[in-house]
Coordinates of C-alpha atoms and ligand atoms in Angstrom, one line a residue:
Chain M
M1 CA 132.6 70.9 86.3
Q2 CA 129.7 72.5 84.5
F3 CA 127.5 71.1 87.3
W4 CA 129.4 73.1 89.9
V5 CA 129.4 76.2 87.9
I6 CA 125.7 76.1 87.3
Q7 CA 124.9 75.2 90.8
T8 CA 127.1 78.1 92.1
L9 CA 125.3 80.5 89.8
N10 CA 121.9 79.1 90.9
S11 CA 123.0 79.6 94.5
L12 CA 124.0 83.2 93.8
A13 CA 120.7 83.9 92.0
L14 CA 118.7 82.3 94.8
G15 CA 120.8 84.3 97.3
G16 CA 120.0 87.5 95.3
L17 CA 116.2 86.8 95.4
L18 CA 116.4 85.9 99.0
F19 CA 118.1 89.2 99.7
L20 CA 115.3 91.1 98.1
L21 CA 112.8 89.2 100.3
A22 CA 114.9 89.2 103.5
A23 CA 116.1 92.8 103.5
G24 CA 112.6 94.1 104.0
F25 CA 111.6 91.3 106.4
S26 CA 114.7 92.1 108.5
L27 CA 114.2 95.9 108.5
I28 CA 110.5 95.4 109.4
F29 CA 111.4 93.0 112.2
G30 CA 114.2 95.2 113.4
L31 CA 112.3 98.4 113.6
M32 CA 108.8 97.3 114.3
R33 CA 109.3 94.0 116.1
I34 CA 106.8 92.4 113.8
A35 CA 107.6 89.1 112.2
N36 CA 105.7 89.8 109.0
L37 CA 104.5 86.4 108.0
T38 CA 102.8 87.9 105.0
H39 CA 106.2 88.6 103.5
G40 CA 106.3 85.3 101.5
A41 CA 102.8 86.1 100.2
Y42 CA 103.9 89.5 99.0
Y43 CA 106.6 87.8 97.0
M44 CA 104.1 85.5 95.4
L45 CA 101.6 88.3 94.9
G46 CA 104.3 90.3 93.2
A47 CA 105.0 87.4 90.9
Y48 CA 101.4 87.0 89.9
I49 CA 100.7 90.7 89.5
G50 CA 103.9 90.9 87.4
V51 CA 102.5 88.1 85.2
S52 CA 99.3 90.1 84.6
I53 CA 101.3 93.3 83.9
L54 CA 103.5 91.4 81.4
K55 CA 100.4 90.6 79.4
V56 CA 99.8 94.3 78.9
I57 CA 103.4 95.6 78.9
P58 CA 105.8 92.8 77.9
N59 CA 108.7 94.2 79.8
L60 CA 109.9 92.4 82.9
W61 CA 111.6 95.4 84.4
V62 CA 108.5 97.5 84.1
A63 CA 106.5 94.6 85.5
A64 CA 108.9 94.4 88.5
L65 CA 108.6 98.1 89.1
L66 CA 104.8 98.2 88.9
G67 CA 104.4 94.9 90.7
G68 CA 106.6 96.2 93.5
L69 CA 104.6 99.4 93.7
T70 CA 101.3 97.6 93.9
V71 CA 102.4 95.4 96.7
A72 CA 103.9 98.4 98.4
V73 CA 100.6 100.1 98.4
F74 CA 98.9 97.0 99.8
G75 CA 101.5 96.5 102.4
G76 CA 101.3 100.2 103.5
L77 CA 97.5 99.9 103.9
V78 CA 97.8 96.8 106.0
E79 CA 100.4 98.5 108.2
R80 CA 98.4 101.8 108.6
F81 CA 95.0 100.3 109.2
I82 CA 95.7 97.0 111.0
L83 CA 99.2 96.2 112.2
R84 CA 99.5 99.7 113.8
K85 CA 96.7 98.8 116.2
L86 CA 98.5 95.7 117.3
A87 CA 101.7 97.2 118.6
G88 CA 103.0 95.0 121.4
N89 CA 100.4 92.4 120.8
E90 CA 102.6 89.7 119.3
L91 CA 100.1 87.0 119.1
G92 CA 97.7 89.3 117.3
Q93 CA 100.5 90.2 114.8
V94 CA 101.3 86.6 114.1
L95 CA 97.6 85.8 113.5
V96 CA 97.0 88.9 111.4
T97 CA 100.1 88.5 109.2
L98 CA 99.6 84.8 108.9
G99 CA 95.9 85.3 108.1
F100 CA 96.7 87.8 105.3
A101 CA 99.2 85.3 103.9
Y102 CA 96.4 82.7 103.6
I103 CA 93.9 85.2 102.2
I104 CA 96.4 86.3 99.6
A105 CA 97.1 82.7 98.7
D106 CA 93.4 82.0 98.2
F107 CA 93.0 85.2 96.3
C108 CA 95.9 84.3 93.9
L109 CA 94.4 80.8 93.4
V110 CA 91.1 82.3 92.4
V111 CA 92.5 84.9 90.1
W112 CA 95.4 83.1 88.5
G113 CA 94.5 79.5 88.9
G114 CA 96.3 76.5 90.3
D115 CA 98.8 75.8 87.5
P116 CA 102.3 77.2 87.5
I117 CA 102.6 80.2 85.2
P118 CA 106.0 80.4 83.5
V119 CA 107.5 83.9 83.2
P120 CA 109.5 84.5 80.0
T121 CA 113.1 85.5 80.4
P122 CA 113.7 89.0 79.0
E123 CA 115.1 89.1 75.5
G124 CA 118.8 89.3 75.3
L125 CA 119.2 87.5 78.6
D126 CA 117.5 84.3 77.5
S127 CA 120.6 82.6 76.1
P128 CA 123.6 81.6 78.1
I129 CA 126.8 83.6 77.8
E130 CA 130.1 81.9 77.6
I131 CA 132.9 82.9 80.0
A132 CA 136.2 81.0 80.1
G133 CA 134.7 78.0 78.4
F134 CA 131.7 77.7 80.8
M135 CA 128.1 78.5 79.9
F136 CA 126.5 81.0 82.3
P137 CA 122.7 81.6 82.2
A138 CA 122.7 85.3 81.6
Y139 CA 119.5 86.0 83.5
R140 CA 120.8 84.6 86.7
L141 CA 123.8 86.9 86.4
A142 CA 121.4 89.8 86.0
V143 CA 119.5 88.8 89.1
V144 CA 122.7 88.8 91.1
A145 CA 123.6 92.2 89.7
I146 CA 120.2 93.6 90.6
A147 CA 120.5 92.2 94.2
L148 CA 124.0 93.7 94.5
A149 CA 122.7 97.1 93.2
T150 CA 119.7 96.9 95.6
G151 CA 122.1 96.1 98.5
V152 CA 124.3 99.1 97.7
A153 CA 121.2 101.4 97.4
L154 CA 119.8 100.2 100.7
Y155 CA 123.2 100.5 102.3
L156 CA 123.5 104.1 101.2
L157 CA 119.9 104.8 102.3
M158 CA 120.5 103.3 105.7
E159 CA 124.0 104.6 106.4
R160 CA 124.2 107.8 104.5
T161 CA 120.9 109.6 104.9
R162 CA 119.1 111.1 107.8
L163 CA 116.1 108.9 107.1
G164 CA 118.3 105.8 107.5
A165 CA 119.8 107.1 110.7
M166 CA 116.3 107.7 112.1
I167 CA 115.4 104.1 111.2
R168 CA 118.5 102.9 112.9
A169 CA 117.8 105.0 115.9
G170 CA 114.4 103.4 116.1
V171 CA 115.9 100.0 116.0
D172 CA 118.4 101.0 118.8
D173 CA 115.8 102.4 121.2
M174 CA 112.3 103.0 119.8
Q175 CA 111.1 104.8 122.9
M176 CA 114.0 107.3 122.9
A177 CA 113.6 107.8 119.2
R178 CA 110.1 109.0 119.8
A179 CA 111.2 111.1 122.7
V180 CA 113.6 113.1 120.5
G181 CA 110.8 113.7 118.0
I182 CA 111.5 111.2 115.3
P183 CA 108.2 110.5 113.5
V184 CA 108.4 106.8 114.2
S185 CA 105.0 106.0 113.0
R186 CA 105.8 107.5 109.6
L187 CA 109.0 105.5 109.5
F188 CA 106.9 102.4 110.1
T189 CA 104.9 103.0 107.0
I190 CA 107.9 103.9 104.9
V191 CA 109.8 100.8 106.0
F192 CA 106.8 98.6 105.5
C193 CA 106.1 99.9 102.0
L194 CA 109.8 99.6 101.1
G195 CA 110.0 96.0 102.4
S196 CA 106.8 95.1 100.6
A197 CA 108.0 96.6 97.4
L198 CA 111.2 94.7 97.5
A199 CA 109.4 91.5 98.2
G200 CA 106.9 92.1 95.4
A201 CA 109.6 93.1 92.9
G202 CA 111.6 90.1 93.9
G203 CA 108.7 87.8 93.2
I204 CA 108.4 88.8 89.5
L205 CA 112.2 89.1 89.1
G206 CA 112.4 85.5 90.3
G207 CA 109.7 84.6 87.8
P208 CA 111.9 83.5 85.0
I209 CA 113.7 81.2 87.4
M210 CA 110.9 79.9 89.6
S211 CA 107.7 80.8 87.8
A212 CA 104.6 81.9 89.7
Y213 CA 102.8 79.0 91.4
P214 CA 100.6 78.3 94.4
G215 CA 102.8 77.6 97.3
L216 CA 105.6 79.9 96.2
D217 CA 104.8 82.0 99.3
F218 CA 105.4 79.3 101.8
D219 CA 108.4 78.0 100.0
M220 CA 110.0 81.4 100.4
L221 CA 108.9 82.5 103.8
P222 CA 110.9 79.9 105.8
L223 CA 114.0 80.8 103.8
A224 CA 113.6 84.5 104.6
L225 CA 113.2 83.6 108.3
I226 CA 116.3 81.5 108.3
V227 CA 118.3 84.3 106.5
V228 CA 117.2 86.9 109.1
I229 CA 117.9 84.6 112.1
L230 CA 121.3 83.7 110.6
G231 CA 122.3 87.2 109.6
G232 CA 120.9 89.0 112.7
V233 CA 117.6 90.8 113.0
G234 CA 117.6 94.4 111.7
S235 CA 121.0 94.0 110.1
L236 CA 121.2 94.8 106.4
I237 CA 124.7 93.3 106.0
G238 CA 123.4 90.3 107.9
A239 CA 120.5 89.9 105.5
F240 CA 122.9 90.2 102.6
V241 CA 125.5 87.7 103.8
G242 CA 122.8 85.4 105.2
S243 CA 120.9 85.4 101.9
F244 CA 123.9 84.2 99.9
I245 CA 124.9 81.6 102.6
I246 CA 121.4 80.2 102.5
G247 CA 121.3 80.4 98.7
F248 CA 124.3 78.1 98.6
V249 CA 123.3 75.8 101.4
Y250 CA 119.8 75.3 99.9
T251 CA 120.8 74.9 96.3
F252 CA 123.7 72.5 96.9
G253 CA 121.8 70.7 99.6
I254 CA 118.9 69.9 97.2
A255 CA 121.3 69.0 94.4
L256 CA 123.6 66.8 96.4
F257 CA 121.5 65.3 99.2
P258 CA 117.9 65.9 98.1
Q259 CA 116.6 63.7 101.0
F260 CA 118.3 65.9 103.6
A261 CA 117.6 69.3 102.1
Y262 CA 115.7 70.5 105.2
V263 CA 118.2 69.1 107.6
I264 CA 120.9 70.9 105.8
L265 CA 118.9 74.1 105.9
F266 CA 117.5 74.1 109.4
L267 CA 120.4 72.5 111.3
P268 CA 122.8 75.5 110.8
M269 CA 119.9 77.8 111.9
I270 CA 119.4 75.8 115.1
V271 CA 123.1 75.9 115.8
V272 CA 123.1 79.7 115.2
I273 CA 120.1 80.2 117.5
A274 CA 121.6 78.0 120.2
F275 CA 125.1 79.5 120.1
R276 CA 124.8 82.9 118.6
P277 CA 121.3 84.0 119.2
R278 CA 121.8 87.4 117.7
G279 CA 123.0 86.0 114.4
L280 CA 126.2 86.8 112.6
F281 CA 125.7 90.5 112.5
G282 CA 122.9 91.2 115.0
R283 CA 122.7 94.5 116.8
Q284 CA 126.1 95.9 115.9
V285 CA 126.3 98.1 112.8
A286 CA 123.0 97.9 111.0
Chain B
M1 CA 92.1 115.9 150.0
V2 CA 90.2 119.2 149.7
T3 CA 93.4 121.0 148.8
E4 CA 94.3 118.4 146.3
G5 CA 91.0 118.9 144.6
L6 CA 91.6 122.6 144.5
T7 CA 95.0 122.3 143.0
R8 CA 93.6 120.3 140.2
L9 CA 91.0 122.8 139.3
A10 CA 93.2 125.9 139.8
T11 CA 94.5 127.4 136.5
P12 CA 98.3 127.5 136.4
P13 CA 99.9 130.9 136.3
V14 CA 100.2 132.5 132.9
N15 CA 104.0 132.4 132.7
A16 CA 104.0 128.7 133.5
A17 CA 106.3 126.8 131.1
L18 CA 105.2 123.4 132.3
A19 CA 102.2 122.8 134.6
V20 CA 101.6 119.4 136.0
S21 CA 98.2 119.2 137.6
G22 CA 96.9 116.3 139.7
I23 CA 98.4 113.5 137.7
N24 CA 98.0 109.9 138.7
A25 CA 100.3 107.4 137.0
L26 CA 100.2 103.6 137.2
Y27 CA 102.3 100.7 136.0
G28 CA 99.5 98.1 135.5
D29 CA 97.8 97.9 138.9
S30 CA 100.7 99.6 140.8
H31 CA 99.8 103.1 141.6
V32 CA 103.0 105.1 141.5
L33 CA 102.1 108.8 141.2
H34 CA 99.3 110.2 143.4
E35 CA 97.8 113.6 142.5
V36 CA 101.2 115.1 141.6
S37 CA 101.1 118.8 140.8
F38 CA 103.9 121.3 140.3
T39 CA 104.6 124.3 138.1
L40 CA 107.8 125.2 136.3
N41 CA 108.0 128.9 135.5
S42 CA 109.6 130.1 132.3
G43 CA 113.4 130.5 132.4
R44 CA 113.7 128.8 135.8
V45 CA 115.2 125.6 137.0
L46 CA 113.0 123.3 139.1
A47 CA 114.7 120.6 141.1
L48 CA 112.6 117.4 141.5
L49 CA 114.0 115.6 144.5
G50 CA 113.2 112.4 146.3
R51 CA 114.7 109.1 147.4
N52 CA 115.2 106.2 145.1
G53 CA 111.8 104.9 144.0
A54 CA 110.0 108.1 145.0
G55 CA 108.6 108.4 141.5
K56 CA 110.9 111.0 139.9
T57 CA 111.6 109.0 136.7
T58 CA 107.9 108.1 136.5
C59 CA 107.1 111.7 136.6
M60 CA 109.4 112.3 133.6
S61 CA 107.9 109.4 131.8
S62 CA 104.4 110.8 132.3
I63 CA 105.4 114.2 130.9
I64 CA 107.3 112.9 127.9
G65 CA 104.4 110.5 127.1
F66 CA 106.0 107.1 127.8
L67 CA 103.5 106.6 130.6
P68 CA 100.5 108.8 130.0
P69 CA 98.8 109.6 133.3
R70 CA 95.5 108.0 134.1
D71 CA 94.1 111.4 134.9
G72 CA 95.2 114.9 135.6
E73 CA 96.7 117.3 133.1
I74 CA 100.0 118.4 131.8
R75 CA 100.3 121.8 130.0
L76 CA 103.2 123.2 128.1
F77 CA 102.9 127.0 128.0
G78 CA 99.2 126.6 128.5
E79 CA 98.6 124.0 125.8
T80 CA 97.7 120.5 127.0
I81 CA 100.0 117.7 126.0
T82 CA 98.5 115.1 128.3
R83 CA 97.5 112.4 125.9
L84 CA 99.9 113.1 123.0
S85 CA 102.5 110.6 121.8
P86 CA 106.1 111.1 122.8
E87 CA 107.0 112.2 119.3
A88 CA 104.2 114.8 119.4
I89 CA 105.2 116.0 122.9
S90 CA 108.8 116.3 121.7
R91 CA 107.6 118.3 118.7
K92 CA 105.6 120.6 121.0
G93 CA 108.9 121.5 122.7
I94 CA 109.8 119.1 125.5
G95 CA 113.4 118.0 125.4
F96 CA 114.3 114.9 127.4
V97 CA 117.6 113.7 128.9
P98 CA 116.7 110.3 130.2
Q99 CA 118.2 108.5 133.2
G100 CA 120.9 106.2 132.0
R101 CA 121.6 108.5 128.9
R102 CA 120.1 106.1 126.4
V103 CA 122.1 107.4 123.4
F104 CA 121.6 105.6 120.2
A105 CA 124.6 103.3 120.6
S106 CA 125.0 102.1 117.0
L107 CA 124.7 105.6 115.6
T108 CA 127.7 108.0 115.4
V109 CA 127.8 111.0 117.6
R110 CA 126.9 113.2 114.6
E111 CA 124.0 111.0 113.6
N112 CA 122.7 111.0 117.2
L113 CA 122.6 114.8 117.0
D114 CA 121.3 114.9 113.4
V115 CA 118.2 112.7 114.0
A116 CA 117.2 114.8 116.9
R117 CA 117.3 118.1 115.0
Q118 CA 114.1 120.1 115.1
S119 CA 113.4 123.6 114.1
R120 CA 111.2 125.7 116.2
A121 CA 109.5 129.0 115.3
G122 CA 110.4 131.9 117.5
V123 CA 113.8 130.7 118.7
A124 CA 116.2 133.6 118.3
V125 CA 119.4 131.5 118.3
P126 CA 118.6 127.9 117.4
W127 CA 120.9 125.1 118.4
T128 CA 122.9 123.6 115.6
L129 CA 125.5 120.9 115.4
D130 CA 128.2 123.5 115.6
R131 CA 126.7 125.2 118.7
V132 CA 126.3 122.1 120.7
C133 CA 129.8 121.2 119.8
D134 CA 130.9 124.5 121.2
L135 CA 129.1 123.7 124.4
F136 CA 130.8 120.2 124.5
P137 CA 134.0 120.5 122.6
R138 CA 134.7 116.8 123.3
L139 CA 131.8 115.8 121.1
R140 CA 133.4 117.6 118.2
E141 CA 136.4 115.4 118.5
R142 CA 134.2 112.3 118.5
L143 CA 131.7 113.2 115.8
H144 CA 132.4 110.1 113.8
Q145 CA 132.7 107.7 116.6
H146 CA 129.8 105.3 117.5
A147 CA 128.0 106.6 120.6
G148 CA 128.2 103.2 122.2
S149 CA 132.0 103.6 122.3
L150 CA 132.0 106.9 124.3
S151 CA 132.8 107.1 128.0
G152 CA 129.9 107.6 130.4
G153 CA 130.6 111.3 130.7
E154 CA 130.7 111.8 127.0
Q155 CA 127.5 109.8 126.6
Q156 CA 125.9 112.2 129.1
M157 CA 127.1 115.2 127.2
L158 CA 125.7 113.6 124.0
A159 CA 122.4 113.0 125.7
I160 CA 122.2 116.6 126.7
A161 CA 123.3 117.8 123.3
R162 CA 120.8 115.6 121.6
A163 CA 118.0 117.0 123.6
L164 CA 119.2 120.6 122.8
M165 CA 119.1 119.8 119.1
G166 CA 115.3 119.8 119.3
N167 CA 115.4 123.4 120.5
P168 CA 113.3 122.5 123.5
R169 CA 111.1 125.0 125.3
V170 CA 111.3 122.9 128.4
L171 CA 114.2 120.6 129.1
L172 CA 113.7 117.5 131.4
M173 CA 116.9 116.1 132.8
D174 CA 116.8 112.9 134.8
E175 CA 119.9 112.4 137.0
P176 CA 122.4 113.8 134.6
S177 CA 125.2 113.4 137.1
E178 CA 124.5 109.8 137.9
G179 CA 127.6 107.6 137.7
L180 CA 130.0 110.3 136.5
A181 CA 133.4 111.1 137.9
P182 CA 133.5 114.3 140.1
L183 CA 135.2 116.4 137.5
I184 CA 132.6 115.5 134.9
V185 CA 129.8 116.2 137.3
T186 CA 131.3 119.7 137.7
E187 CA 131.4 120.1 134.0
V188 CA 127.8 119.0 133.5
G189 CA 126.8 121.3 136.4
R190 CA 128.5 124.2 134.6
T191 CA 126.7 123.4 131.4
I192 CA 123.3 123.4 133.1
A193 CA 124.1 126.7 134.6
R194 CA 125.0 128.1 131.2
L195 CA 121.7 126.8 129.8
K196 CA 119.9 128.5 132.7
E197 CA 121.6 131.8 132.0
A198 CA 120.5 131.5 128.4
G199 CA 116.9 131.3 129.6
Q200 CA 116.3 127.6 129.2
S201 CA 113.4 126.3 131.4
I202 CA 114.6 123.1 133.1
V203 CA 113.2 120.3 135.3
L204 CA 116.2 118.8 137.0
V205 CA 116.0 115.4 138.7
E206 CA 119.1 114.9 140.9
Q207 CA 120.4 112.7 143.7
N208 CA 123.4 115.0 144.0
L209 CA 121.8 117.5 146.4
K210 CA 124.5 120.1 146.3
L211 CA 124.4 120.2 142.5
A212 CA 120.6 120.4 142.5
L213 CA 120.4 123.2 145.1
D214 CA 123.1 125.2 143.4
L215 CA 121.2 125.3 140.2
A216 CA 117.6 125.3 141.3
D217 CA 115.3 128.2 141.8
D218 CA 112.4 126.0 142.9
V219 CA 112.2 122.6 144.6
V220 CA 109.6 119.9 144.5
M221 CA 110.0 116.9 146.7
L222 CA 108.4 113.6 146.1
N223 CA 108.0 110.8 148.7
T224 CA 106.3 107.5 147.7
G225 CA 104.7 109.2 144.7
R226 CA 103.3 112.2 146.5
V227 CA 104.4 115.8 146.5
V228 CA 105.5 116.5 150.1
F229 CA 107.2 119.8 149.6
S230 CA 107.1 122.5 147.0
G231 CA 108.7 125.9 147.4
G232 CA 111.7 128.1 146.8
V233 CA 115.2 126.7 147.0
D234 CA 116.0 128.9 150.1
E235 CA 113.3 127.2 152.1
V236 CA 115.1 123.9 151.5
R237 CA 118.7 124.7 151.8
N238 CA 119.0 125.0 155.5
N239 CA 116.0 122.9 156.5
E240 CA 117.7 119.8 157.7
A241 CA 114.5 118.3 159.1
L242 CA 112.9 118.4 155.6
L243 CA 116.0 117.0 153.9
T244 CA 116.3 114.2 156.4
Q245 CA 112.7 113.3 156.4
H246 CA 112.3 113.0 152.6
L247 CA 115.7 112.5 151.2
G248 CA 117.6 110.8 154.0
V249 CA 120.3 113.4 153.9
F250 CA 121.9 114.3 157.3
Ligands
LIG1 N1 108.4 99.8 134.6 C1 107.9 99.7 135.9 N2 107.0 98.8 136.2 C2 106.5 98.7 137.5 N3 106.9 99.5 138.5 C3 107.9 100.4 138.2 C4 108.4 100.6 136.9 N4 109.3 101.6 137.0 C5 109.3 102.0 138.2 N5 108.5 101.4 139.0 C6 108.2 101.6 140.4 O1 107.7 102.9 140.6 C7 108.2 103.5 141.7 C8 108.9 104.8 141.3 O2 110.0 104.5 140.5 P1 110.9 105.7 139.8 O3 109.9 106.6 139.2 O4 111.8 105.0 138.9 O5 111.6 106.3 141.0 P2 112.8 107.3 141.0 O6 113.2 107.8 139.7 O7 112.4 108.4 141.9 O8 114.0 106.6 141.7 C9 109.2 102.5 142.3 O9 108.5 101.9 143.4 C10 109.5 101.5 141.2 O10 109.7 100.3 141.8
LIG2 MG1 114.9 107.5 138.6

């Protein structure tokens, strides 16, 4: 029984981290039609930067905030000075975003070395708490809570503010959005910074569970892709639901049928693409 | 050819709200607009007419910046807008009601209007959510409905209202009566007439000849991407030869 409880909680925690990663990925794809293949690298970069910040300021929340901000600045610069020039050039976008992913990977290897770096769990959350006779790792619960809070905040931003409505207008019909004077290019930068920040913060928040290690980037990127395809491109609710579905499928898949983990993961995605190409929530209410 | 060259060099009149001078527009290698020139004077309605495929929508696309002309110039109250982005052109004061309405389907009516809101210096009575709803009371009843769930007529009203929210100095309307029930066509026509009364400068593309001629002060006719007529509405109204030749109206 404890196995199921723990795996459920692991699933939820992974789902929460995936949401932090996939929400930005999905928004960027939905608005800008860019599959930002650097997104996994932003997650890893956030984890490593967080590790370094933790040496100076031993507080995971501060590290997540500063790590997220640093990655946001980097993402914003890449968008402004490079991706912007590649509008409509899909192959160019793939090459540039993939190229940056490898450059960041090499950079991390040089700066932080090849060994996994564990990230200490924040004090107070490092011991399991007991609920109804089961032991729950407290930090995983905190990650789920953060993901939920982020989801609510993003939902309010997207659904209850003029900025959010402008972004959705851009997703609906980019050309018309421009024609009614919506500053689409500024929105691109805002969304790209926001997505990068969430990925970077997610990386360090995931640290106590996953550590920071070379290859973290390309462990996470396919998961984010699957989430977005499953949930529907540009859909926040889709990213949310998809993240937790994939969190469960991946966690239980690996625990129960380790030899079939990828089959379990990719088969549902292939089914979705074949039979519901817009995903579960694609192109309805964002 | 000589006259075309001259048109391009000639400075448009001072009271020109929108002056299109000698623009050529291409989709890839396909040359669609040839040396198109016309001038919309302030406070007037200019009907841009022509058969299907004549290049009317392409003209709109060039003005709003979707398809910047290869050469030629477009001026808004004397200021060139030729190579600006659509958002910059919108901010300079061009309002656009596209063919097919293109409302933001997943946004509510209110959000559609809200995202298009722009303030403009020097506008005595700016458009507000309240005022566009006075113009189209049906929109007020549907403020919280998704635009995609509106009827065709309501979507057209929303598309017009959305353009007005930008307080445009010049309003471009591409076939606002297309695909609407006769009663709604009348209503849209009345609205355009009210906008005209209020001094709005309008370029109106229409297939509905009666509607267009009722509203227009000036007429420009396109045929296969060239201006074949340009003059006052009275020169057109009873000129059956002209109408037959370029519009296929008998
Ligand atoms: N996106 C496009 N790509 C290539 N050709 C186009 C495109 N849009 C329109 N055309 C062509 O340009 C010409 C003018 O079209 P259009 O401006 O839509 O005419 P109208 O609005 O007067 O019916 C037509 O021959 C049409 O086939
Ligand atoms: Mg047309």
